[in-house]
Short mmCIF file of C-alpha atoms in Angstrom, two decimals:
data_model
loop_
_atom_site.label_atom_id
_atom_site.label_comp_id
_atom_site.label_asym_id
_atom_site.label_seq_id
_atom_site.Cartn_x
_atom_site.Cartn_y
_atom_site.Cartn_z
CA MET A 309 170.66 -79.49 238.43
CA LEU A 310 173.66 -82.07 238.91
CA ILE A 311 172.59 -84.92 240.25
CA PRO A 312 174.54 -88.47 240.47
CA LEU A 313 174.29 -91.26 237.98
CA ALA A 314 172.94 -93.69 239.94
CA LEU A 315 169.87 -92.01 240.38
CA LEU A 316 169.75 -91.78 236.16
CA ALA A 317 170.17 -95.40 235.34
CA PRO A 318 173.13 -95.16 232.71
CA THR A 319 175.80 -98.04 233.87
CA LEU A 320 178.89 -98.96 232.47
CA VAL A 321 179.19 -102.49 231.45
CA PRO A 322 183.37 -103.30 230.27
CA GLN A 323 183.63 -105.48 227.72
CA THR A 324 186.53 -106.60 225.40
CA VAL A 325 185.89 -106.63 221.39
CA ALA A 326 188.47 -109.01 220.15
CA PRO A 327 190.70 -107.58 217.99
CA THR A 328 189.82 -108.42 214.17
CA THR A 329 193.15 -109.70 211.33
CA GLU A 330 193.52 -107.06 209.10
CA PRO A 331 195.45 -106.90 205.82
CA SER A 332 199.13 -105.96 206.51
CA ALA A 333 199.18 -102.81 204.12
CA LEU A 334 196.33 -101.41 206.62
CA PRO A 335 197.00 -100.44 210.06
CA ARG A 336 195.84 -101.87 213.31
CA VAL A 337 193.61 -99.99 215.95
CA THR A 338 191.84 -102.53 218.75
CA PHE A 339 188.57 -101.37 220.49
CA VAL A 340 187.66 -101.88 223.66
CA GLU A 341 184.61 -101.76 224.19
CA LYS A 342 181.94 -100.32 227.74
CA VAL A 343 178.29 -100.44 227.27
CA MET A 344 176.34 -97.53 228.56
CA LEU A 345 172.73 -98.62 229.57
CA LEU A 346 170.32 -95.13 229.29
CA PRO A 347 166.76 -94.98 230.16
CA GLY A 348 165.92 -94.29 226.62
CA ALA A 349 166.95 -93.91 223.04
CA PRO A 350 170.15 -92.03 222.19
CA VAL A 351 169.01 -90.04 219.16
CA SER A 352 171.56 -87.13 219.27
CA PHE A 353 175.13 -87.02 221.29
CA ALA A 354 178.53 -85.49 221.03
CA THR A 355 181.47 -85.70 222.60
CA ALA A 356 183.16 -82.18 223.53
CA PRO A 357 184.96 -80.80 226.20
CA LEU A 358 182.04 -78.82 228.33
CA ASP A 359 183.23 -77.90 231.61
CA GLY A 360 186.62 -75.97 230.36
CA GLY A 361 189.04 -79.52 231.00
CA PRO A 362 190.40 -80.96 228.64
CA VAL A 363 188.32 -84.51 228.95
CA PRO A 364 185.66 -84.58 226.87
CA ASP A 365 182.18 -84.63 228.38
CA LEU A 366 179.09 -86.23 226.70
CA ALA A 367 175.60 -84.37 225.80
CA LEU A 368 173.07 -86.63 224.58
CA VAL A 369 169.50 -86.85 223.88
CA THR A 370 167.15 -89.47 224.85
CA ILE A 371 163.36 -90.44 223.75
CA SER A 372 161.08 -92.90 225.17
CA GLN A 373 157.70 -93.77 224.23
CA VAL A 374 154.83 -93.85 226.49
CA GLY A 375 151.53 -94.73 224.62
CA SER A 376 151.49 -92.48 221.41
CA SER A 377 153.21 -89.96 222.86
CA TYR A 378 157.58 -89.84 223.43
CA SER A 379 159.52 -87.88 226.08
CA SER A 380 162.92 -86.18 224.74
CA ARG A 381 164.94 -85.75 227.07
CA LEU A 382 168.26 -83.49 227.01
CA TRP A 383 171.63 -85.24 229.06
CA VAL A 384 174.75 -83.77 229.76
CA LEU A 385 177.70 -85.99 231.63
CA GLU A 386 181.09 -85.31 233.49
CA GLY A 387 183.95 -87.43 231.52
CA LEU A 388 186.34 -88.91 233.89
CA GLY A 389 189.46 -88.94 231.07
CA ASP A 390 189.17 -93.32 231.43
CA GLY A 391 185.85 -93.85 229.13
CA THR A 392 183.49 -93.22 231.88
CA PHE A 393 181.20 -90.65 232.84
CA GLN A 394 179.90 -88.94 235.85
CA ASP A 395 176.89 -86.53 237.15
CA ALA A 396 174.50 -85.63 234.72
CA TYR A 397 172.73 -82.11 234.21
CA VAL A 398 168.76 -83.07 232.70
CA THR A 399 166.14 -81.39 231.21
CA GLY A 400 162.95 -82.01 229.60
CA LEU A 401 162.40 -81.23 225.65
CA GLY A 402 159.11 -81.67 225.72
CA THR A 403 156.57 -84.54 224.16
CA GLN A 404 157.69 -84.41 220.40
CA TYR A 405 159.78 -87.18 218.49
CA SER A 406 162.86 -85.28 216.46
CA ASN A 407 163.42 -86.26 213.10
CA GLY A 408 166.82 -84.26 213.07
CA HIS A 409 169.95 -86.27 215.15
CA THR A 410 172.80 -84.12 214.54
CA MET A 411 174.05 -82.55 218.02
CA ARG A 412 176.05 -79.29 216.96
CA VAL A 413 178.70 -78.22 220.05
CA VAL A 414 179.36 -74.80 219.34
CA ASP A 415 180.84 -71.05 220.96
CA PHE A 416 177.92 -68.89 219.82
CA ASP A 417 177.68 -66.67 221.89
CA ALA A 418 181.69 -66.28 221.63
CA ASP A 419 181.67 -66.80 225.69
CA GLY A 420 184.73 -69.05 225.99
CA TRP A 421 182.40 -71.89 227.01
CA ASN A 422 180.55 -74.46 224.35
CA ASP A 423 177.08 -74.68 223.91
CA VAL A 424 174.89 -77.67 222.98
CA SER A 425 172.39 -77.71 220.27
CA VAL A 426 169.81 -80.20 218.88
CA PRO A 427 168.01 -79.79 215.14
CA GLY A 428 164.72 -81.29 215.74
CA TYR A 429 164.43 -79.12 219.15
CA LEU A 430 165.74 -75.82 218.34
CA SER A 431 162.44 -74.25 218.51
CA ASN A 432 162.01 -75.61 221.69
CA GLY A 433 164.88 -74.47 223.54
CA GLY A 434 167.08 -76.85 221.42
CA LEU A 435 170.08 -73.71 221.37
CA ARG A 436 171.32 -74.08 224.62
CA PHE A 437 173.93 -71.80 226.95
CA GLY A 438 177.52 -73.37 228.52
CA ASP A 439 179.15 -71.53 231.55
CA GLY A 440 180.94 -74.73 232.38
CA THR A 441 179.23 -75.71 234.95
CA LEU A 442 177.48 -78.69 232.62
CA VAL A 443 173.95 -77.01 233.56
CA TYR A 444 172.16 -75.71 229.99
CA ASP A 445 169.26 -74.13 231.58
CA ASP A 446 169.28 -70.83 229.21
CA PRO A 447 167.90 -71.72 225.75
CA LEU A 448 167.66 -69.48 222.46
CA TYR A 449 164.86 -69.67 220.11
CA VAL A 450 166.36 -70.20 216.24
CA PRO A 451 164.09 -69.12 213.90
CA THR A 452 162.96 -70.87 210.61
CA VAL A 453 160.36 -70.11 208.09
CA GLY A 454 158.53 -73.53 208.89
CA GLY A 455 158.23 -77.18 208.94
CA ASP A 456 160.45 -79.82 210.40
CA ARG A 457 164.01 -79.04 210.70
CA ALA A 458 166.07 -82.12 209.92
CA ASP A 459 169.26 -80.61 210.37
CA HIS A 460 171.22 -77.71 211.21
CA ALA A 461 174.84 -75.78 211.47
CA PHE A 462 176.51 -72.63 212.79
CA ALA A 463 178.63 -70.23 210.49
CA ASP A 464 179.95 -67.18 209.83
CA TYR A 465 178.74 -66.84 206.58
CA THR A 466 178.41 -62.91 206.72
CA GLY A 467 182.39 -62.14 207.31
CA ASP A 468 181.47 -60.85 210.57
CA GLY A 469 182.90 -62.73 212.83
CA LEU A 470 179.20 -64.18 214.46
CA LEU A 471 178.42 -66.99 213.87
CA ASP A 472 175.00 -67.48 211.96
CA ALA A 473 172.41 -70.32 211.44
CA LEU A 474 171.80 -72.52 208.85
CA SER A 475 169.10 -75.23 208.94
CA LEU A 476 167.78 -77.76 207.13
CA VAL A 477 163.82 -77.63 207.04
CA ARG A 478 161.27 -79.92 205.52
CA ASP A 479 157.68 -79.09 204.51
CA LEU A 480 154.84 -80.25 201.79
CA GLY A 481 157.28 -77.92 199.18
CA GLY A 482 160.01 -79.80 199.68
CA TYR A 483 164.02 -79.32 201.43
CA PHE A 484 165.32 -75.68 202.11
CA VAL A 485 167.45 -74.49 203.52
CA ASP A 486 166.63 -71.56 206.36
CA THR A 487 169.48 -68.92 207.54
CA ALA A 488 169.64 -66.58 209.96
CA GLU A 489 172.21 -63.89 210.60
CA ASN A 490 173.40 -63.35 214.06
CA ASP A 491 172.58 -59.91 215.31
CA GLY A 492 175.23 -59.86 218.03
CA ASN A 493 172.50 -59.03 220.56
CA GLY A 494 171.30 -63.01 220.94
CA GLY A 495 168.62 -62.95 218.42
CA PHE A 496 168.63 -63.10 214.51
CA THR A 497 167.73 -61.22 211.63
CA ASN A 498 167.30 -61.79 207.67
CA LEU A 499 165.82 -64.73 207.82
CA GLN A 500 166.20 -66.22 204.10
CA PHE A 501 165.02 -69.74 202.44
CA THR A 502 165.90 -71.48 199.03
CA ASP A 503 164.60 -74.86 197.97
CA VAL A 504 167.22 -77.23 197.39
CA ALA A 505 165.13 -80.77 197.60
CA PRO A 506 161.70 -82.21 197.00
CA TYR A 507 159.62 -83.61 199.29
CA ASP A 508 160.02 -86.96 198.76
CA THR A 509 163.81 -87.18 199.61
CA PHE A 510 165.51 -89.23 202.08
CA HIS A 511 168.35 -89.02 204.34
CA ALA A 512 169.03 -85.16 203.76
CA HIS A 513 172.09 -83.37 205.82
CA LEU A 514 173.26 -80.32 205.84
CA VAL A 515 177.31 -79.19 206.00
CA THR A 516 179.05 -75.89 205.80
CA ALA A 517 182.40 -75.09 204.29
CA ASP A 518 184.29 -73.09 202.21
CA PHE A 519 183.62 -74.97 199.00
CA ASP A 520 184.65 -72.51 197.08
CA GLY A 521 187.64 -70.71 198.09
CA GLY A 522 185.61 -67.73 199.09
CA GLY A 523 187.20 -67.16 201.94
CA LEU A 524 184.06 -67.35 204.29
CA GLU A 525 182.18 -70.95 205.55
CA SER A 526 179.90 -69.45 203.46
CA ASP A 527 179.04 -72.24 201.69
CA CYS A 528 176.43 -75.24 202.70
CA ALA A 529 176.10 -79.01 201.28
CA VAL A 530 173.00 -80.48 201.24
CA THR A 531 173.24 -84.62 200.43
CA SER A 532 170.31 -86.46 200.39
CA SER A 533 168.30 -89.37 198.11
CA PHE A 534 168.09 -86.57 195.12
CA GLY A 535 172.04 -85.74 195.33
CA ILE A 536 174.40 -83.20 196.11
CA GLU A 537 174.16 -79.67 196.20
CA LEU A 538 176.17 -76.86 196.95
CA VAL A 539 175.04 -73.59 198.05
CA ASP A 540 176.76 -69.81 198.78
CA TYR A 541 175.69 -67.32 200.58
CA PRO A 542 174.39 -64.42 199.81
CA ALA A 543 172.87 -66.26 196.62
CA PHE A 544 172.17 -69.57 198.53
CA SER A 545 169.40 -69.74 195.32
CA SER A 546 171.82 -70.27 193.06
CA PRO A 547 173.90 -73.53 193.32
CA ILE A 548 177.02 -73.80 192.36
CA PHE A 549 177.08 -77.48 191.87
CA ALA A 550 174.72 -80.29 191.92
CA GLN A 551 174.98 -84.42 191.09
CA GLY A 552 172.68 -87.13 191.56
CA GLY A 553 172.19 -89.35 194.07
CA PRO A 554 171.31 -91.27 196.28
CA TYR A 555 173.87 -90.27 199.17
CA GLY A 556 173.00 -90.33 202.94
CA GLN A 557 175.34 -88.22 205.65
CA ALA A 558 178.25 -86.45 204.85
CA GLU A 559 181.36 -85.06 206.28
CA SER A 560 183.59 -82.14 204.75
CA ALA A 561 187.23 -82.08 205.06
CA ASP A 562 190.76 -81.74 203.40
CA VAL A 563 190.21 -85.35 202.16
CA ASP A 564 193.78 -84.42 199.54
CA GLY A 565 195.51 -82.38 201.75
CA ASP A 566 195.80 -79.46 198.98
CA GLY A 567 193.57 -77.20 200.54
CA ASP A 568 190.09 -77.52 199.54
CA ALA A 569 186.77 -78.21 201.80
CA ASP A 570 186.33 -82.05 200.10
CA LEU A 571 183.64 -84.70 201.64
CA PHE A 572 183.42 -87.95 202.51
CA ALA A 573 179.34 -89.22 201.95
CA THR A 574 177.97 -92.40 202.40
CA ARG A 575 176.00 -94.70 199.40
CA THR A 576 172.83 -95.53 200.20
CA ASP A 577 172.30 -97.79 197.22
CA THR A 578 175.88 -99.41 196.57
CA LYS A 579 176.13 -99.67 200.44
CA GLY A 580 179.54 -97.56 201.43
CA LEU A 581 181.50 -94.58 201.44
CA GLU A 582 182.62 -91.98 198.90
CA SER A 583 185.20 -89.17 198.99
CA LEU A 584 184.80 -86.54 196.66
CA LEU A 585 187.62 -84.39 195.43
CA ASN A 586 186.97 -80.36 195.08
CA ASP A 587 188.34 -78.78 192.04
CA GLY A 588 189.15 -75.33 194.70
CA ALA A 589 185.58 -73.74 192.83
CA GLY A 590 183.01 -76.50 194.36
CA ASN A 591 183.33 -78.75 191.64
CA LEU A 592 183.19 -81.77 192.84
CA THR A 593 184.22 -85.03 191.69
CA ALA A 594 183.60 -88.92 193.02
CA ALA A 595 187.70 -89.84 193.85
CA SER A 596 187.71 -93.57 195.83
CA PHE A 597 184.56 -95.85 197.11
CA ALA A 598 184.61 -98.24 199.51
CA PRO A 599 182.06 -101.05 200.08
CA LEU A 600 181.05 -101.52 203.49
CA GLY A 601 178.45 -104.24 202.70
CA GLU A 602 175.06 -102.31 204.24
CA ARG A 603 174.02 -99.24 204.92
CA ALA A 604 176.20 -96.45 206.41
CA GLU A 605 174.12 -94.62 208.55
CA HIS A 606 176.21 -92.23 209.92
CA VAL A 607 180.19 -90.71 209.58
CA SER A 608 182.50 -89.04 211.87
CA LEU A 609 186.04 -88.15 210.72
CA ALA A 610 189.08 -88.06 212.53
CA ASP A 611 192.97 -89.12 211.71
CA MET A 612 192.89 -92.55 213.35
CA ASP A 613 196.27 -93.76 212.76
CA LEU A 614 197.83 -90.32 213.54
CA ASP A 615 199.49 -90.07 210.28
CA GLY A 616 198.50 -86.99 209.33
CA ASP A 617 195.48 -87.84 206.87
CA LEU A 618 191.41 -87.92 208.36
CA ASP A 619 189.93 -91.26 208.22
CA ALA A 620 186.37 -92.03 208.85
CA VAL A 621 184.68 -94.38 211.11
CA ALA A 622 180.93 -95.08 209.67
CA THR A 623 178.59 -96.86 211.28
CA ALA A 624 176.18 -99.92 209.83
CA SER A 625 173.05 -100.32 211.52
CA ASP A 626 172.03 -103.42 209.57
CA SER A 627 174.86 -105.22 210.75
CA ASP A 628 175.25 -104.00 214.22
CA THR A 629 179.27 -102.62 213.57
CA VAL A 630 180.94 -99.81 213.14
CA ARG A 631 183.80 -99.75 210.37
CA ILE A 632 187.16 -97.53 210.15
CA VAL A 633 187.59 -96.27 206.65
CA TRP A 634 191.32 -95.38 206.49
CA ASN A 635 192.25 -92.19 204.05
CA ASP A 636 195.75 -92.92 201.98
CA GLY A 637 196.17 -89.34 201.87
CA LEU A 638 194.92 -88.43 198.64
CA GLY A 639 191.09 -89.39 198.75
CA GLY A 640 191.39 -93.29 198.52
CA LEU A 641 189.55 -95.58 200.76
CA ARG A 642 190.26 -98.49 201.98
CA ALA A 643 187.05 -100.18 204.79
CA ALA A 644 189.06 -101.79 207.53
CA ALA A 645 187.13 -105.21 209.17
CA PRO A 646 183.93 -104.42 211.44
CA PHE A 647 183.61 -103.84 215.27
CA PRO A 648 180.57 -105.33 216.64
CA VAL A 649 178.77 -102.87 218.75
CA GLY A 650 175.14 -102.52 219.83
CA ASN A 651 171.83 -103.23 218.15
CA PHE A 652 171.10 -100.75 215.59
CA PRO A 653 174.16 -98.27 215.57
CA THR A 654 173.16 -94.96 214.10
CA LEU A 655 175.47 -92.55 215.16
CA VAL A 656 178.98 -92.18 216.78
CA SER A 657 181.32 -89.20 217.81
CA LEU A 658 185.01 -89.20 217.67
CA SER A 659 187.33 -87.30 220.13
CA ASP A 660 190.39 -88.90 222.99
CA LEU A 661 188.34 -89.45 225.56
CA ASP A 662 190.67 -91.19 227.95
CA LEU A 663 193.75 -88.68 226.78
CA ASP A 664 196.37 -91.60 225.89
CA GLY A 665 196.93 -89.90 222.53
CA ASP A 666 194.52 -92.37 220.69
CA VAL A 667 190.95 -91.69 218.67
CA ASP A 668 188.22 -93.04 220.64
CA ALA A 669 184.87 -93.41 219.41
CA VAL A 670 181.37 -93.37 221.44
CA VAL A 671 178.57 -94.70 219.49
CA ALA A 672 174.35 -95.02 219.94
CA ASN A 673 172.66 -98.02 219.60
CA VAL A 674 169.20 -97.19 218.96
CA LEU A 675 167.11 -100.41 219.72
CA ASP A 676 169.15 -101.94 222.79
CA LYS A 677 169.11 -97.95 224.60
CA THR A 678 172.90 -98.56 225.02
CA LEU A 679 176.45 -96.07 223.89
CA SER A 680 178.87 -97.93 222.85
CA VAL A 681 182.68 -96.59 224.47
CA LEU A 682 184.68 -97.73 222.51
CA LEU A 683 188.28 -97.29 223.20
CA SER A 684 191.02 -97.71 221.01
CA THR A 685 194.71 -98.65 220.75
CA ARG A 686 197.50 -98.71 218.05
CA HIS A 687 199.07 -101.60 216.83
#
């Protein structure tokens, strides 16, 4: 159902964050912050066009604790093109707490409309189909061998033109990558799994790309406190690359412009962001490190200065800030000064919310139950 935001309690309070003076060698970006108050803690979200228009909309999962139980809800808010949102669809996701925070937005059924999914709720219909109306009532169960789903992704790893499902699952035996092939009829087949990390691993995440140059997005990288492990379909049990950690969350992109899938990964020990360059065969080498001074919870990638290279924006929960990390086009990283946001920022999503050509950010602040909408201007 679509209901007015006024009935849901999310409100926007404009605030201006003073620009921080940067060294002259770095680009300048000024953020203007709008604070969205939420009815629960934001644990997963994404910004993307969901109604067919060019303006990014917002899909969001919140959790509220009542006694010893949790109440989880999925919200869909329509973007207005100025960094604000109106109207919402909302549905309950049950009383479970999600260990996985990464929301995926994909056109899973290839009907031209974006679908949304949240890893911790896939067994509860967390993959939900869109039709352009911002109503997400059609859930699909994504199977796993068992355990708690920590992260997930969708990729055509069989080469048949259909998106298949990959899930990072934790049970008493450790962490596993579960794969389920899309059968083309709204279901899955050929469920497989492989062991990728021990049980006492922390900060485990999953990212897919064509790391070995095989022509398909058939490889997946698991980053965690255990390290980095790359595995390839169909022999997911045979790593093509492994390296010790500890790492946190990562995103894949062509960092140095040579056509290979590289990684931006957070380091949980040295508290910064690292670029790892790919030799084209799936072998990764650390190229540059940008110290942030505190642990980076999450990183998203976009060309923040519009110079043709992908930069990163990272959240730092210890200092309640976000930082832009500039890429020199060869994988060399340099962190900008921090921008203050809300209490305990954990997630960040990047898109052009106001359609002015600059990349904006939305940051989830868990402890004060807000979203920081950061509208950017380049100088």
